[in-house]
Coordinates of C-alpha atoms in Angstrom, one line a residue:
M5 CA 5.3 15.9 20.5
T6 CA 7.3 17.0 17.7
R7 CA 8.5 13.9 15.8
T8 CA 12.0 12.6 14.4
V9 CA 12.0 12.1 11.3
Y10 CA 14.9 11.0 8.4
V11 CA 16.2 12.8 5.7
N12 CA 19.5 11.8 3.7
G13 CA 21.1 10.4 6.5
E14 CA 19.7 12.6 8.9
Y15 CA 17.0 12.5 12.5
L16 CA 15.9 15.7 12.6
P17 CA 12.7 16.9 14.7
E18 CA 10.2 17.7 12.3
T19 CA 9.8 21.2 11.7
E20 CA 13.7 20.8 11.1
A21 CA 13.4 18.5 7.7
K22 CA 13.3 20.1 4.6
V23 CA 13.6 19.2 0.8
S24 CA 14.6 21.0 -2.1
I25 CA 12.0 23.1 -4.4
F26 CA 14.1 21.0 -7.1
D27 CA 13.8 17.4 -5.8
R28 CA 12.1 15.5 -9.0
G29 CA 9.5 14.2 -6.2
F30 CA 8.1 17.7 -5.6
L31 CA 8.8 18.9 -9.6
M32 CA 7.8 15.3 -11.2
A33 CA 6.4 12.7 -9.2
D34 CA 9.6 11.0 -9.8
G35 CA 9.4 9.5 -6.6
V36 CA 8.5 5.4 -4.9
Y37 CA 6.8 5.0 -1.3
E38 CA 6.3 2.0 0.4
V39 CA 4.1 2.1 3.8
T40 CA 4.9 -0.5 6.6
S41 CA 2.9 -1.8 9.7
V42 CA 3.9 -1.5 13.1
L43 CA 2.0 -3.7 15.5
G44 CA 3.4 -3.9 19.3
G45 CA 6.8 -2.5 18.6
K46 CA 7.9 -4.6 15.3
L47 CA 7.4 -3.6 11.5
I48 CA 5.1 -6.0 10.1
D49 CA 6.4 -7.9 6.7
F50 CA 9.0 -5.3 6.1
D51 CA 11.2 -8.1 4.0
G52 CA 8.2 -7.9 1.4
H53 CA 8.1 -4.4 0.8
A54 CA 11.9 -4.1 0.8
R55 CA 11.6 -6.4 -1.8
R56 CA 8.9 -4.2 -3.2
L57 CA 10.9 -1.4 -3.0
Q58 CA 14.3 -2.7 -4.9
R59 CA 12.0 -3.6 -7.4
S60 CA 10.5 0.1 -7.6
L61 CA 13.4 1.2 -7.8
T62 CA 15.2 -1.1 -10.5
E63 CA 11.8 -0.5 -12.7
L64 CA 12.8 3.3 -13.4
D65 CA 16.4 3.0 -13.2
M66 CA 17.0 4.3 -9.5
A67 CA 19.6 4.4 -7.3
A68 CA 18.7 2.9 -4.0
P69 CA 20.6 5.4 -1.2
V70 CA 20.7 2.8 1.2
T71 CA 21.2 -1.1 1.8
M72 CA 18.4 -3.1 3.0
D73 CA 19.7 -3.9 5.9
E74 CA 20.2 -0.3 6.2
L75 CA 16.4 0.6 6.0
L76 CA 15.9 -1.6 8.2
A77 CA 17.5 -0.7 11.4
I78 CA 16.7 3.4 10.2
H79 CA 13.4 2.1 10.1
R80 CA 13.4 0.4 14.0
E81 CA 15.6 3.4 15.4
L82 CA 12.4 5.4 14.2
V83 CA 9.6 3.3 16.3
S84 CA 12.2 4.0 18.9
R85 CA 12.4 7.5 19.0
N86 CA 8.7 8.2 18.5
E87 CA 7.8 6.1 20.7
I88 CA 5.3 3.7 17.9
T89 CA 3.4 0.8 19.6
D90 CA 0.7 0.4 17.0
G91 CA 1.6 2.5 13.8
L92 CA 2.9 3.1 10.4
V93 CA 6.2 4.1 9.0
Y94 CA 6.4 6.1 5.6
L95 CA 8.9 5.7 3.5
Q96 CA 10.1 7.8 -0.2
I97 CA 13.1 7.7 -1.8
T98 CA 13.3 10.3 -5.4
R99 CA 15.2 10.4 -7.8
G100 CA 16.9 13.8 -6.2
S101 CA 17.0 17.0 -6.9
A102 CA 19.6 18.7 -9.6
G103 CA 19.4 22.2 -8.9
D104 CA 17.2 23.2 -11.4
R105 CA 14.1 21.5 -13.7
D106 CA 14.8 19.5 -16.7
F107 CA 12.1 16.1 -17.8
A108 CA 16.0 14.6 -18.4
F109 CA 17.1 12.7 -15.2
P110 CA 20.0 13.3 -14.1
D111 CA 23.5 11.2 -14.3
P112 CA 23.4 8.9 -10.5
A113 CA 26.9 9.2 -10.3
E114 CA 26.2 12.8 -9.8
V115 CA 22.9 13.4 -8.3
G116 CA 22.1 11.3 -5.6
S117 CA 19.0 10.2 -3.9
T118 CA 16.8 12.0 -2.2
I119 CA 15.1 9.4 0.9
V120 CA 12.7 10.1 3.1
L121 CA 10.8 8.0 6.9
F122 CA 8.3 9.5 8.8
T123 CA 5.9 7.4 11.6
Q124 CA 2.5 7.9 12.4
S125 CA 1.3 6.7 15.4
K126 CA -2.1 4.4 15.2
P127 CA -3.1 3.3 18.6
G128 CA -4.9 0.4 17.7
L129 CA -4.5 -0.2 14.5
A130 CA -5.0 -3.8 14.7
E131 CA -8.8 -3.2 16.4
S132 CA -10.0 -0.6 13.5
P133 CA -13.8 -0.7 14.3
Q134 CA -14.4 -0.5 10.5
A135 CA -13.5 -4.4 10.2
E136 CA -16.4 -5.4 12.9
K137 CA -18.9 -3.5 10.2
G138 CA -17.2 -3.5 7.1
I139 CA -16.3 -0.6 4.6
S140 CA -18.6 0.6 1.3
V141 CA -17.3 0.8 -1.9
I142 CA -18.2 2.6 -5.2
S143 CA -17.6 1.8 -8.7
I144 CA -15.0 4.7 -11.0
E145 CA -13.1 4.2 -14.2
D146 CA -9.8 3.8 -13.8
I147 CA -7.7 6.5 -15.9
R148 CA -3.7 5.9 -14.3
W149 CA -1.1 5.0 -16.3
G150 CA 0.0 1.5 -17.3
R151 CA 2.7 0.7 -14.9
R152 CA 0.8 0.2 -11.7
D153 CA 2.9 -2.5 -10.3
I154 CA 5.6 0.2 -9.5
K155 CA 4.7 1.9 -6.2
T156 CA 4.7 5.4 -7.3
V157 CA 4.6 8.5 -5.8
Q158 CA 1.8 9.3 -9.0
L159 CA -1.2 9.0 -6.2
L160 CA -3.7 11.7 -7.6
Y161 CA -6.0 9.9 -9.3
P162 CA -6.5 7.7 -6.4
S163 CA -6.7 10.7 -4.3
M164 CA -9.3 11.7 -6.3
G165 CA -11.3 8.5 -6.6
K166 CA -11.2 8.5 -2.2
M167 CA -12.8 11.9 -2.3
M168 CA -15.1 10.8 -5.0
A169 CA -16.3 8.1 -2.2
K170 CA -16.4 9.8 0.4
K171 CA -18.7 12.3 -1.4
A172 CA -21.1 9.5 -2.9
G173 CA -21.3 8.5 1.3
A174 CA -19.2 5.3 0.9
D175 CA -15.7 4.4 2.3
D176 CA -13.2 3.8 -0.8
A177 CA -13.8 2.9 -4.5
W178 CA -12.6 0.3 -6.4
M179 CA -11.4 0.9 -10.3
V180 CA -12.4 -0.3 -13.4
E181 CA -11.0 -1.0 -16.9
D182 CA -12.4 -2.7 -20.1
G183 CA -15.4 -3.8 -18.1
F184 CA -13.1 -5.1 -15.1
V185 CA -12.2 -4.8 -11.6
T186 CA -8.7 -4.0 -11.1
E187 CA -8.0 -3.2 -6.9
G188 CA -8.9 -0.3 -5.2
T189 CA -7.6 3.1 -4.1
S190 CA -5.2 2.4 -1.9
N191 CA -5.9 -1.7 -2.0
N192 CA -6.1 -5.2 -3.6
A193 CA -9.6 -6.2 -4.2
Y194 CA -11.6 -9.5 -3.9
I195 CA -15.1 -11.0 -3.5
V196 CA -15.4 -14.3 -2.9
K197 CA -18.0 -16.6 -4.3
G198 CA -19.3 -20.9 -2.9
G199 CA -16.2 -19.9 -0.7
K200 CA -13.7 -19.5 -3.5
I201 CA -11.8 -16.4 -3.2
I202 CA -11.4 -14.6 -6.6
T203 CA -9.0 -11.2 -7.0
R204 CA -7.1 -10.2 -10.2
A205 CA -3.5 -11.7 -10.9
L206 CA -0.6 -10.2 -11.4
S207 CA 0.5 -7.9 -13.8
T208 CA 1.2 -4.4 -14.5
D209 CA -2.3 -3.2 -14.5
I210 CA -1.9 -3.9 -10.3
L211 CA 0.3 -3.2 -8.1
H212 CA 2.0 -6.6 -6.6
G213 CA 0.3 -6.1 -3.0
I214 CA 2.9 -7.4 -0.1
T215 CA -0.3 -7.9 2.2
R216 CA -2.4 -9.7 -0.9
A217 CA 0.8 -12.0 -0.7
A218 CA 0.4 -12.8 2.5
V219 CA -2.9 -13.6 2.3
L220 CA -3.3 -15.6 -0.2
R221 CA -0.5 -17.6 1.2
F222 CA -2.0 -18.2 4.2
A223 CA -5.3 -18.4 2.3
E224 CA -3.5 -21.5 0.7
E225 CA -1.9 -23.0 3.8
A226 CA -5.5 -23.2 5.0
Q227 CA -7.0 -24.8 2.3
M228 CA -8.8 -22.4 0.5
E229 CA -9.7 -22.1 -2.6
I230 CA -8.3 -19.5 -4.7
E231 CA -8.7 -18.4 -8.3
E232 CA -6.5 -15.2 -9.3
R233 CA -8.6 -13.9 -12.5
N234 CA -11.0 -10.7 -13.3
F235 CA -14.5 -10.1 -12.4
T236 CA -17.1 -7.3 -12.9
I237 CA -18.4 -4.8 -11.0
D238 CA -22.0 -7.0 -11.4
E239 CA -20.1 -10.2 -10.7
A240 CA -18.9 -8.7 -7.1
K241 CA -22.3 -7.1 -6.6
S242 CA -23.9 -10.7 -7.1
A243 CA -20.7 -12.4 -4.3
D244 CA -21.5 -14.0 -1.4
E245 CA -18.9 -11.4 0.5
A246 CA -15.9 -9.4 -0.7
F247 CA -13.0 -7.8 1.1
I248 CA -10.4 -5.4 0.3
T249 CA -6.4 -5.7 2.1
S250 CA -3.8 -3.3 2.4
A251 CA -0.8 -2.4 4.6
S252 CA -2.5 -0.3 6.5
S253 CA -6.4 -2.2 6.7
F254 CA -4.6 -6.0 6.8
V255 CA -7.6 -7.4 5.9
M256 CA -11.0 -4.9 5.5
P257 CA -14.7 -6.3 4.9
V258 CA -16.4 -4.9 1.9
V259 CA -20.6 -5.1 2.6
E260 CA -21.8 -2.6 0.0
I261 CA -21.0 -1.6 -3.5
D262 CA -22.3 0.7 -5.7
G263 CA -25.3 0.9 -3.1
A264 CA -26.0 -3.2 -3.3
A265 CA -25.6 -5.2 0.1
L266 CA -23.5 -8.2 0.3
G267 CA -23.9 -10.9 2.6
G268 CA -26.5 -9.2 4.3
G269 CA -25.0 -5.9 5.2
T270 CA -22.6 -7.7 7.2
P271 CA -19.0 -9.2 7.1
G272 CA -18.0 -12.5 6.1
P273 CA -16.5 -16.0 7.3
V274 CA -14.1 -15.9 4.8
A275 CA -12.9 -12.1 5.3
R276 CA -13.2 -12.4 9.1
R277 CA -11.4 -15.6 8.8
L278 CA -8.6 -14.2 6.7
R279 CA -7.9 -11.5 9.0
E280 CA -8.0 -13.4 11.7
I281 CA -5.2 -15.5 10.2
Y282 CA -3.3 -13.0 8.8
L283 CA -2.8 -10.6 12.4
D284 CA -1.8 -13.6 13.8
E285 CA 0.9 -15.3 12.1
S286 CA 1.9 -11.8 10.7
R287 CA 2.9 -10.6 14.2
K288 CA 4.6 -14.1 15.0
A289 CA 7.1 -13.3 11.9
A290 CA 7.1 -9.3 13.0
V291 CA 10.7 -7.5 13.2

């Protein structure tokens, strides 16, 4: 079935959707994005994604082409038109096209932003077999730019990291800078020691994950102990368990790091419980 997508105010068949070759998202990676999960036909954590989108736009002095209320309506319309029960809505906003290539930003009063949205159907998204057995990760050097807190479309190195993991027979990679884990290629990273959840504190070094915020809030409400601090790969390899969080994987147990098995190579109780809580509470609050 041909998907209906949204491009600059129009709902179009995906085969008819077009963006200028001079768009700065294409030429300069001058754009931001968000991915919102859909479970049971409803949007998960939409308000959090909308707030982070607005922050990303503000940090880059980029104009918002629609209001957040309009954005919610567009998301819902695409979910409806494409009959998405479980899946994802991808949103991208770029600085637009001035009709030629130039390093200097175009005047936003003269050149409007480009906005694109499309859906991806993922039946059984929350019932991933990987969540039952856990995933493996390798460590790689983190050589990205210094504003990882802005969710830009500059995803070349994370893509390379995923391919490094695939080549090594692993599922993903954790990036390491100055001896400490920053985050996964497309997720936030955690370890568990003595029942305590340990994850890197928010800064410009990592993405301020929407799922991260929700999971830590739910963990606190469940009276779990949380410590936001740096940790090394060696510390992670000796942890009781580990996991990642993201909008598409929710809470995903990690059972192997650089070939070292954690918790006997099976998902631990903290990760399992957090996944259960997150999915239950997020479904209740979904819009």
